CSV table of C-alpha atoms and ligand atoms in Angstrom, one decimal:
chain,number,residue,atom,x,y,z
N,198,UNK,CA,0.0,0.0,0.0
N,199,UNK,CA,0.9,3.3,-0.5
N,200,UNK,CA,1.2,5.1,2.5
N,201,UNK,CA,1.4,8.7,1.1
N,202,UNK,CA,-2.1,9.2,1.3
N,203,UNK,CA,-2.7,11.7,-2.0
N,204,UNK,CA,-4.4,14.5,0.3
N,205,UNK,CA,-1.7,15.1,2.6
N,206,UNK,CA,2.2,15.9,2.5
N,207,UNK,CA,3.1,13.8,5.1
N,208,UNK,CA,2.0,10.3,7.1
N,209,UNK,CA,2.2,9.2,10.4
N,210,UNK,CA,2.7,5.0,11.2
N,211,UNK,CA,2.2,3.8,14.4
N,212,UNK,CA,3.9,0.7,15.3
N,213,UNK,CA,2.8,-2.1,17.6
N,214,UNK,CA,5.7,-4.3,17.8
N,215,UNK,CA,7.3,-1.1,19.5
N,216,UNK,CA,4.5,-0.6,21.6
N,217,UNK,CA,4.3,-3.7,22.9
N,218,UNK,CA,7.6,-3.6,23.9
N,219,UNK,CA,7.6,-0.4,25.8
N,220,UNK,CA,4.3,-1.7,27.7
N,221,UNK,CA,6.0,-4.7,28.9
N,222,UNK,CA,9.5,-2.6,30.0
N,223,UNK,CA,7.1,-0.6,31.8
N,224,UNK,CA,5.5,-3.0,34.1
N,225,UNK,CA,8.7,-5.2,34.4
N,226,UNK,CA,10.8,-2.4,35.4
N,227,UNK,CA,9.2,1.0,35.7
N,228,UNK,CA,5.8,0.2,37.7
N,229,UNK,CA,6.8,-2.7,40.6
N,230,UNK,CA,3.5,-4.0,41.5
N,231,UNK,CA,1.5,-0.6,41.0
N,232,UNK,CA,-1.6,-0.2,38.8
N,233,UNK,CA,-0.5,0.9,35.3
N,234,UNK,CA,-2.7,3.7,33.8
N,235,UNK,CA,-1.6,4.8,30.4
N,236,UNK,CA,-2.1,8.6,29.7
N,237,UNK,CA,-3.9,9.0,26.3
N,238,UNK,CA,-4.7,13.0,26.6
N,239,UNK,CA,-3.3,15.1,23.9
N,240,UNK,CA,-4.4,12.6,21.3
N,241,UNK,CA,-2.2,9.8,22.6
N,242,UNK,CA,0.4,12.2,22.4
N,243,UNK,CA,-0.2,12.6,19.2
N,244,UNK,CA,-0.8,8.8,18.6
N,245,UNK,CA,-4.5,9.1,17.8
N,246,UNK,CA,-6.5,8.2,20.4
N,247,UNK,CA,-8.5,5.8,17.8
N,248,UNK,CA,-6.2,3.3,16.9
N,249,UNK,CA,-4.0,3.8,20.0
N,250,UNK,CA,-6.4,2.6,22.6
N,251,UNK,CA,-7.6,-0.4,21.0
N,252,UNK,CA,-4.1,-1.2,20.3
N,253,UNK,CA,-2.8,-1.0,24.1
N,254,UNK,CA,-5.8,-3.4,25.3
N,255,UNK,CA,-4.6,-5.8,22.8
N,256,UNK,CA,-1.3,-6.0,24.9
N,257,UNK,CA,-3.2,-6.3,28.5
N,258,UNK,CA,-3.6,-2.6,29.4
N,259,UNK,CA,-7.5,-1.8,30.4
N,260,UNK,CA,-6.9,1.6,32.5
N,261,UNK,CA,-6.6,4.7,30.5
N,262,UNK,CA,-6.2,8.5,31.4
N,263,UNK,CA,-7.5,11.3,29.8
N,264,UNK,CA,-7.9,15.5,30.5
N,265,UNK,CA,-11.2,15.9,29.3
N,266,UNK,CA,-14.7,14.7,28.5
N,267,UNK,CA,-14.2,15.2,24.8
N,268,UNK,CA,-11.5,12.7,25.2
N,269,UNK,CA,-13.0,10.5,27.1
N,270,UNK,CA,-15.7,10.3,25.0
N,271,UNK,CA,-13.5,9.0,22.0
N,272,UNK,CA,-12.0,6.6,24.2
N,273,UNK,CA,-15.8,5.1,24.8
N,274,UNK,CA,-16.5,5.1,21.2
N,275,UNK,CA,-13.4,2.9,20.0
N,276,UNK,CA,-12.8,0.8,23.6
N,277,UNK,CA,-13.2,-3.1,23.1
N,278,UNK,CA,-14.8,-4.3,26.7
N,279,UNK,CA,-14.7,-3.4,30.3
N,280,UNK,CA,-11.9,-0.2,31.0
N,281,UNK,CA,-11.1,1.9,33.9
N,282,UNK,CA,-10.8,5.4,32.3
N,283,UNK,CA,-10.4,8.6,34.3
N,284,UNK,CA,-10.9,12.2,33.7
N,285,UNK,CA,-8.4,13.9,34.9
N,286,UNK,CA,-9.5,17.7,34.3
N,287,UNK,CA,-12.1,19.2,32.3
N,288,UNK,CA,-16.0,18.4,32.6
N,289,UNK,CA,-19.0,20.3,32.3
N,290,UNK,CA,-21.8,19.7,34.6
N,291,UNK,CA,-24.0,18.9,32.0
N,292,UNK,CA,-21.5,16.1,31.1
N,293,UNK,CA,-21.9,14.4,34.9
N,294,UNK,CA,-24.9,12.5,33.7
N,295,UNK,CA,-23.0,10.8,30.9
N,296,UNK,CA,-20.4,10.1,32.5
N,297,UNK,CA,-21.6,8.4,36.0
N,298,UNK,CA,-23.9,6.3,34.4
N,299,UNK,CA,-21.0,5.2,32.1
N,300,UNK,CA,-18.9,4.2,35.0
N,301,UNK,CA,-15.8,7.1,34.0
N,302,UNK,CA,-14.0,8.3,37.1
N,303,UNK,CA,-13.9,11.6,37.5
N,304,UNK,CA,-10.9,13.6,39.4
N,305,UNK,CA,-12.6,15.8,41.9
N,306,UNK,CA,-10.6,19.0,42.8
N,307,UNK,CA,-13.2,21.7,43.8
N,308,UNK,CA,-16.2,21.9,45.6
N,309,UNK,CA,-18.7,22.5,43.0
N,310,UNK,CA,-17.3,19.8,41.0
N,311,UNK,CA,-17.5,17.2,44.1
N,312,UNK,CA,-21.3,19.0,44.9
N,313,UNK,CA,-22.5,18.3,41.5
N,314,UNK,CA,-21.2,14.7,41.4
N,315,UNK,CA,-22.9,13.6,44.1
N,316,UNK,CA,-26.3,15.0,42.9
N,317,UNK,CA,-25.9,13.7,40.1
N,318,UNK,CA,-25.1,10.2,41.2
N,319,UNK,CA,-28.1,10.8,43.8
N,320,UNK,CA,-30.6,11.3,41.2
N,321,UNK,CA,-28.8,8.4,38.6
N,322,UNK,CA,-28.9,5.9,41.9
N,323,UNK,CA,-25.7,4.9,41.1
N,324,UNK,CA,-22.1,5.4,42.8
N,325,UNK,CA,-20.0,7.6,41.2
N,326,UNK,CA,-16.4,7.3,40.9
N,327,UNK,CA,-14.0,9.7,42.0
N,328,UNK,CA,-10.4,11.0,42.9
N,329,UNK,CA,-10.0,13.1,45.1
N,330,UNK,CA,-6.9,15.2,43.8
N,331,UNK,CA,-5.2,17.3,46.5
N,332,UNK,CA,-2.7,20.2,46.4
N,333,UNK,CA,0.6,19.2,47.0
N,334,UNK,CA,2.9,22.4,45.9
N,335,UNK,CA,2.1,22.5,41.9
N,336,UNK,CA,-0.3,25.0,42.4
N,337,UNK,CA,-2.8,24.1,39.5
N,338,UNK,CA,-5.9,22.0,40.5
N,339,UNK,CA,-6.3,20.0,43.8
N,340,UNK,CA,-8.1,21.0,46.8
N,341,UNK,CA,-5.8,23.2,49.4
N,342,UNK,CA,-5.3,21.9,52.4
N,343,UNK,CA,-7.9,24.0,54.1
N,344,UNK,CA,-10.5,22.4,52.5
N,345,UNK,CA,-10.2,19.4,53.8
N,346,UNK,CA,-12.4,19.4,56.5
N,347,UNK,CA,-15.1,20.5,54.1
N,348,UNK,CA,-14.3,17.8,51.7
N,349,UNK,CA,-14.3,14.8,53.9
N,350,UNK,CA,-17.8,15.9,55.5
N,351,UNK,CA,-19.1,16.3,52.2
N,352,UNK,CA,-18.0,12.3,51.6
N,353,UNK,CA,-18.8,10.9,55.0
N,354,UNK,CA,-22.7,12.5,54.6
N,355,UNK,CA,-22.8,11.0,51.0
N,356,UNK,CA,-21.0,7.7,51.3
N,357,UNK,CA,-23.7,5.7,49.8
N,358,UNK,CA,-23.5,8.1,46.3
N,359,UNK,CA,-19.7,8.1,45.8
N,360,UNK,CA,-16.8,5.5,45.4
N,361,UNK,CA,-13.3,6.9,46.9
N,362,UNK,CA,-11.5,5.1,43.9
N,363,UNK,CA,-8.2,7.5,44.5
N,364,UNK,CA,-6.1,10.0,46.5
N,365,UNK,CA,-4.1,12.1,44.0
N,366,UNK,CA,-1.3,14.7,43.3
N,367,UNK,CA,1.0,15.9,40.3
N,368,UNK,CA,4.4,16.6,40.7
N,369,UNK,CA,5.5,20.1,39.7
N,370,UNK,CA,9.1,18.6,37.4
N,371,UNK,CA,9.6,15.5,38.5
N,372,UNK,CA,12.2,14.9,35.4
N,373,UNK,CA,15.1,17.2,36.6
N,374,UNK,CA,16.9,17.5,39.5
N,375,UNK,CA,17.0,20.9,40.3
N,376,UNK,CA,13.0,20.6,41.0
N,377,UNK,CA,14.3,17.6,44.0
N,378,UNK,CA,12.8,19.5,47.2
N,379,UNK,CA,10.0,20.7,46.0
N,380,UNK,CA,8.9,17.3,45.0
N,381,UNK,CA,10.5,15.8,48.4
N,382,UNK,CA,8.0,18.3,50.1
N,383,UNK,CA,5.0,17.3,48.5
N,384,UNK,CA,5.3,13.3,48.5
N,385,UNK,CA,5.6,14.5,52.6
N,386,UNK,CA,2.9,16.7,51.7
N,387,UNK,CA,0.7,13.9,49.9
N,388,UNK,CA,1.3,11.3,52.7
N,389,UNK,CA,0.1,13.4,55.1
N,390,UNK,CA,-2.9,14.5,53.6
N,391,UNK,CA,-3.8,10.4,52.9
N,392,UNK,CA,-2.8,9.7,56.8
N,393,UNK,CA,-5.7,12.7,57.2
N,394,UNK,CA,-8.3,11.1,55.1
N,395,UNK,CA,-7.9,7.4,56.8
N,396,UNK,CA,-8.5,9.7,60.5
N,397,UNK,CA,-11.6,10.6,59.3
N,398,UNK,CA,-12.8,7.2,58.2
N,399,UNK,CA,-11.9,7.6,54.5
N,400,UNK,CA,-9.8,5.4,52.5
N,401,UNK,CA,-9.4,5.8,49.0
N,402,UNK,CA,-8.9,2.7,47.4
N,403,UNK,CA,-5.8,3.8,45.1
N,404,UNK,CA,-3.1,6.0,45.9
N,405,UNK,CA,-1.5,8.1,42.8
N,406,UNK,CA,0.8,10.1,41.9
N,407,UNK,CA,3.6,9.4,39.6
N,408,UNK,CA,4.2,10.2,36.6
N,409,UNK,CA,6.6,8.8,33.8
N,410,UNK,CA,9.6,11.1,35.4
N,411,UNK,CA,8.1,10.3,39.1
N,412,UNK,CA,8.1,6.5,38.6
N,413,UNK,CA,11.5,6.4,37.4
N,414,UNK,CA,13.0,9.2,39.4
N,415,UNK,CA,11.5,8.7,43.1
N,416,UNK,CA,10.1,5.4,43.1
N,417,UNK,CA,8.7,5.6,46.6
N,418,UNK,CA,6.1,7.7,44.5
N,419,UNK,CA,4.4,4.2,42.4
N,420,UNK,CA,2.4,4.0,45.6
N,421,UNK,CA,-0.9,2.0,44.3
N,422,UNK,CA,-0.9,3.2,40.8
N,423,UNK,CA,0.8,4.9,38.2
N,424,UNK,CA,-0.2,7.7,35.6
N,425,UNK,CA,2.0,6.7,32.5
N,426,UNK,CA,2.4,8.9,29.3
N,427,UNK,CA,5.5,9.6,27.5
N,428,UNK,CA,7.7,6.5,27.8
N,429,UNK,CA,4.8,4.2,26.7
N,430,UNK,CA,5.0,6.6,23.1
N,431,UNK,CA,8.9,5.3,23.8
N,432,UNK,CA,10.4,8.9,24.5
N,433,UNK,CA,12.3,9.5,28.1
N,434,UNK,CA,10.3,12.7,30.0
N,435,UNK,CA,13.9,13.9,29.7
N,436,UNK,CA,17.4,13.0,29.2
N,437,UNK,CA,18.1,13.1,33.0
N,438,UNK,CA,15.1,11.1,33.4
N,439,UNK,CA,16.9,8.5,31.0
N,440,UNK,CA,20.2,8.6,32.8
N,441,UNK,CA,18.5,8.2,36.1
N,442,UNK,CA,16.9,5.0,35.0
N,443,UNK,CA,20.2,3.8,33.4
N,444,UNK,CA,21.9,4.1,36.9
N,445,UNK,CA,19.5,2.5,39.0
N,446,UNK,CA,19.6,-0.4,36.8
N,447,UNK,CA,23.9,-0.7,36.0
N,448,UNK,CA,23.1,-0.3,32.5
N,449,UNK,CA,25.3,1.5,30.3
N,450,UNK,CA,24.0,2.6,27.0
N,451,UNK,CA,21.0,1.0,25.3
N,452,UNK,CA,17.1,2.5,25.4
N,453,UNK,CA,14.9,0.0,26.1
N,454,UNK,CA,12.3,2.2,24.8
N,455,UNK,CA,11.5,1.9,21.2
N,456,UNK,CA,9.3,4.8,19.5
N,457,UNK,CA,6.2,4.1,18.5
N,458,UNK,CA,5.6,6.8,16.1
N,459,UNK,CA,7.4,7.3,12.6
N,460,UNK,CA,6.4,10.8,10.5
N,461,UNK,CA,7.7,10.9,7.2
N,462,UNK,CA,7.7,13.2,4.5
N,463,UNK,CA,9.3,13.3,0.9
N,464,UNK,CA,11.6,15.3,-0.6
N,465,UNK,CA,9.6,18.3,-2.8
N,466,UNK,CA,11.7,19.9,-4.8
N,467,UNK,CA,15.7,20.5,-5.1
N,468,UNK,CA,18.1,23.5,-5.7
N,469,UNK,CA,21.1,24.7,-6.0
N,470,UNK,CA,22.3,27.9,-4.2
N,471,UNK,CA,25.4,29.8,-4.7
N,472,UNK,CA,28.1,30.6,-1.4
N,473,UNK,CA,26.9,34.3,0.1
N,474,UNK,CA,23.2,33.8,-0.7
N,475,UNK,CA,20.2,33.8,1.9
N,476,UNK,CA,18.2,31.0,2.5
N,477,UNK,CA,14.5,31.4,2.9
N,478,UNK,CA,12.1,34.5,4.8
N,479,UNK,CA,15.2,36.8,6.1
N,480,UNK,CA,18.4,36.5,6.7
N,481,UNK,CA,18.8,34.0,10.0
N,482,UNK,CA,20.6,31.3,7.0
N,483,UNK,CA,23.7,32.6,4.6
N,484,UNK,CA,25.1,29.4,2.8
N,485,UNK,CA,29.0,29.5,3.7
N,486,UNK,CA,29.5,27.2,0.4
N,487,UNK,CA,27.6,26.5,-3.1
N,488,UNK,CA,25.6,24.7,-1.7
N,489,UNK,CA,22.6,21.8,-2.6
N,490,UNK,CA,19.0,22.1,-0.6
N,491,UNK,CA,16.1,20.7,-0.6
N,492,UNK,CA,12.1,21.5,0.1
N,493,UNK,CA,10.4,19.3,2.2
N,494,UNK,CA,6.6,20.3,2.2
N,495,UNK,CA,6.2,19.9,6.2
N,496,UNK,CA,6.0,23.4,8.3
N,497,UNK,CA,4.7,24.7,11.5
N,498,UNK,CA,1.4,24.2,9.5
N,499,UNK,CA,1.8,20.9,9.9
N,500,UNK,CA,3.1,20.3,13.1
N,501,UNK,CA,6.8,20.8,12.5
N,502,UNK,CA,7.5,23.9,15.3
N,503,UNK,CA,9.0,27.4,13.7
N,504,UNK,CA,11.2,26.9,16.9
N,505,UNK,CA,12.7,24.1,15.1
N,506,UNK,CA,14.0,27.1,12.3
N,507,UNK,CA,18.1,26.2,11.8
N,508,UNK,CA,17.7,23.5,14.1
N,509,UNK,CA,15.8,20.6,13.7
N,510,UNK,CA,17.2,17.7,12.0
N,511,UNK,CA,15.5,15.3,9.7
N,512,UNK,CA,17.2,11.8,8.0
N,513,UNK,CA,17.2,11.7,3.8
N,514,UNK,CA,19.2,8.1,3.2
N,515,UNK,CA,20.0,7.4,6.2
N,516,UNK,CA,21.8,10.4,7.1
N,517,UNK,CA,21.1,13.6,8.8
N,518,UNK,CA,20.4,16.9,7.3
N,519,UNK,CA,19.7,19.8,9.6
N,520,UNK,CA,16.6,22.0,8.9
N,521,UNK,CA,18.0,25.8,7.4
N,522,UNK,CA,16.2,29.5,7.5
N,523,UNK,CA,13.3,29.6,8.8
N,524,UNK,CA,10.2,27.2,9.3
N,525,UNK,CA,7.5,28.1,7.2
N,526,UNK,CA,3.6,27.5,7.2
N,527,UNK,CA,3.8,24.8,4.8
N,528,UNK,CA,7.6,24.1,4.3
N,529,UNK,CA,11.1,23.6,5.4
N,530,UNK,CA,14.5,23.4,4.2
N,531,UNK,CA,17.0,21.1,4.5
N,532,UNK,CA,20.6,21.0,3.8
N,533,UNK,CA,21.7,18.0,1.5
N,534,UNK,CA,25.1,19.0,0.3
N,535,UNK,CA,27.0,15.9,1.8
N,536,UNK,CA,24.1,13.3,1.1
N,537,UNK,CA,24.7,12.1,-2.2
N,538,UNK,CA,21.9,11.7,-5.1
N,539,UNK,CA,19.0,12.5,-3.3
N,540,UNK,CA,16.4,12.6,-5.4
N,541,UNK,CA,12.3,14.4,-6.0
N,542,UNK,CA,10.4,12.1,-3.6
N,543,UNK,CA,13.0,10.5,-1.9
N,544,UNK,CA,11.7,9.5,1.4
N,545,UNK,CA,12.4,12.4,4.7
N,546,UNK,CA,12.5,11.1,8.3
N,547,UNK,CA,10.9,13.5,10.5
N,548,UNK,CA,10.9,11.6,13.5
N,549,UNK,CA,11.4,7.6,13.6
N,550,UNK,CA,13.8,6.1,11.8
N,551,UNK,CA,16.0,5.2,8.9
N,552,UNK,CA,18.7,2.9,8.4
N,553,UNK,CA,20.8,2.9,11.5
N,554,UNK,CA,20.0,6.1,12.4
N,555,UNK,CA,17.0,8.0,13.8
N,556,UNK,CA,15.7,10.9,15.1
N,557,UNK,CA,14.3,11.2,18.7
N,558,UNK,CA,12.0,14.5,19.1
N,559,UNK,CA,14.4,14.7,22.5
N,560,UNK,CA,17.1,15.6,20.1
N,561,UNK,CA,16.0,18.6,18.7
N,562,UNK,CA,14.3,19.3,21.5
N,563,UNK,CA,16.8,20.0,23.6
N,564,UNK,CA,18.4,22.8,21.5
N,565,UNK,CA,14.9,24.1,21.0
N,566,UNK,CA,14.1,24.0,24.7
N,567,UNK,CA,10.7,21.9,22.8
N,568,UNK,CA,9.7,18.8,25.0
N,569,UNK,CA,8.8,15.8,23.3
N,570,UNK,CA,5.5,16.6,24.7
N,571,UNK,CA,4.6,19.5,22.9
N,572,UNK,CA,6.1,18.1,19.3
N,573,UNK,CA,3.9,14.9,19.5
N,574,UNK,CA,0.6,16.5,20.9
N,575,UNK,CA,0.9,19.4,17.7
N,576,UNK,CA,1.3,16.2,15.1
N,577,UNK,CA,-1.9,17.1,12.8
N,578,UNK,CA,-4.9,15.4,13.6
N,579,UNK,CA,-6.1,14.9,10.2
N,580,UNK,CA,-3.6,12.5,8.9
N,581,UNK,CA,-4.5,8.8,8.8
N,582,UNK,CA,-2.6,7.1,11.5
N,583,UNK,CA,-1.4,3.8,9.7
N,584,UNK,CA,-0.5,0.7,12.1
N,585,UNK,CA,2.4,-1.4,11.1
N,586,UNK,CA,4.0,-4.5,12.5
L,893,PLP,C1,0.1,14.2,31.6
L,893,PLP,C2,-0.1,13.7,33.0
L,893,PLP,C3,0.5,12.5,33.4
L,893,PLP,C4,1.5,11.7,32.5
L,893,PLP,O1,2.7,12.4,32.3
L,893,PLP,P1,3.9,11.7,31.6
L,893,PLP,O2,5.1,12.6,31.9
L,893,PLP,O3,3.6,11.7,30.1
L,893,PLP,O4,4.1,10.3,32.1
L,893,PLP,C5,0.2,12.0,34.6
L,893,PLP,N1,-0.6,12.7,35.4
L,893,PLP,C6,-1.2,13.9,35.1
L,893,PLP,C7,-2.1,14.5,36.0
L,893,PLP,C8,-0.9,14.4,33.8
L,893,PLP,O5,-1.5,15.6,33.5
């Protein structure tokens, strides 16, 4: 099959063996016996929700996390069986109903949320399931500790319309050091506030709240389960992260991630351009050499950041060729003088890889001070997601 769909100027594959793999490395050496959740917001991370989801049950996993309702809601619509699926932020009211009755745990971090929930599950006659997220020291959503009180009346007069499925936090940078005592303080924090809860007659059946870089950085945090995103998509939450992991375990070396995603383009069009001579909107690239480039029709458009302007890298035959001038809507430029007879339509690695080379968003990321995270999630929506071996 062709996978240059004729609409679209570049293609996304997804690929199973890898994700298989990085599912198993997971629960053999990143969860011990905790719960694994796998974090699907963002589109999978850019995955596609749709063919990831389905995928990850077919290798054992039946507990997924999302941010919002919308989300959820795809997750429903392709899901094969029973799944534990969580909401981890956004919900309307109006979207309570729906989501009780369809046995989706909610996170529950405010009082009108935690109010609502248990009307709703009042009038339904069914328990609803819910986290109670709790501020630790991130300072986004999470009752504050004043609250408490408030919050754990509020559950002990409505026991018999809501299920304490969890007791949760989010770390504010688990994946470098320099965030160490801030994260020290709030697994003190988080323990606490669980010790509080069991006083009062409360015990949520799951504790969590680690994350990728949590789990592999401070593994006292795996508690009862884990909240896993970016190294099941086979990328590290950071380099440290990586390093950290390769310590703990006397490894030198090898990832045991694989990437799950490959996005390729092809080559568009090729030039020649003389020494002296500006590259592209501007000035930012002068060629120090004649010099041969080519157009690859992928730009921030698309997905490919302007960030990423005379500094991303991309693979054409296996080697690399560094993005030149400046990202465009719908195009970038790459520098093929040293890659010999590359060709209209020869095949461009954007991320994934290509003979024994390949390109890790972590890599230009890193110069771009652009996380993996935000690369992936911008991947466009619209292109088929195509599932190889
Ligand atoms: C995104 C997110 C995660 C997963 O983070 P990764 O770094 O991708 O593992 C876990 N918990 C919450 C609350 C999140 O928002």
């Amino acid at each position: 099959m062709d996978i240059y769909s004729e609409h679209h100027t570049s293609s996304i594959s997804i690929s199973k063996s890898a994700l298989k793999n990085n599912i198993q490395f997971i629960k053999e050496k990143v969860c011990g016996d905790a719960l694994l959740s796998l974090v699907v917001k963002g589109n999978a991370y850019g995955h596609g929700i749709e063919e990831f989801v389905p995928l990850a049950q077919s290798f054992g996993v039946n507990r997924f996390s999302v941010f919002s309702a919308h989300e959820a809601f795809r997750v429903m619509s392709v899901k094969k069986g029973a799944i534990h699926l969580i909401i981890m932020g956004m919900i309307e009211n109006e979207q309570l109903e729906w989501a009780i009755s369809n046995d989706i745990e909610i996170y529950i971090f405010e009082k009108d949320r935690l109010l609502s929930v248990t009307s709703v599950a009042k009038k339904l006659n069914k328990k609803a399931i819910i986290h109670i997220e709790v501020e630790t020291g991130m300072n986004r959503t999470g009752f504050d500790q004043k609250e408490l009180n408030e919050v754990a009346q509020i559950i002990k007069l409505n026991e018999e319309h809501l299920q304490i499925e969890g007791l949760c936090t989010h770390y504010a940078g688990a994946e470098s050091v320099s965030n160490y005592l801030r994260i020290q303080n709030q697994i003190k924090k988080f323990n606490s506030i669980y010790s509080y809860f069991c006083d009062q007659g409360i015990k949520p059946t799951l504790r969590h709240t680690a994350c990728s870089a949590a789990a592999v950085n401070y593994p006292e945090t795996l508690m009862d389960m884990v909240r896993i995103g970016i190294l099941t998509y086979g990328f590290w939450p950071s380099r440290e992260t990586f390093i950290q992991y390769l310590k703990n375990n006397g490894l030198r070396g090898d990832d045991p991630l694989r990437r799950v995603i490959t996005w390729k383009s092809k080559v568009l069009s090729i030039k020649h351009v003389k020494r002296g001579e500006f590259v592209g909107y501007g000035t930012s690239f002068m060629t120090s050499r004649d010099m041969r480039i080519a157009a690859v029709p992928v730009g921030y458009g698309y997905g490919y950041s302007r960030n990423l302007s005379n500094q991303g890298r991309v693979l054409v035959h296996g080697k690399r060729a560094g993005v030149i001038g400046i990202v465009n809507m719908n195009m970038m430029i790459i520098d093929i003088n040293d890659i010999s007879d590359v060709k209209k339509g020869d095949e461009v690695i954007l991320i994934g890889k290509q003979k024994n080379l390949s390109i890790s968003v972590t890599a230009f990321g890193e110069l771009s001070n652009q996380p993996n995270y935000e690369l992936l999630t911008r991947l466009p929506k619209d292109l088929p997601r195509i599932i190889t071996r």
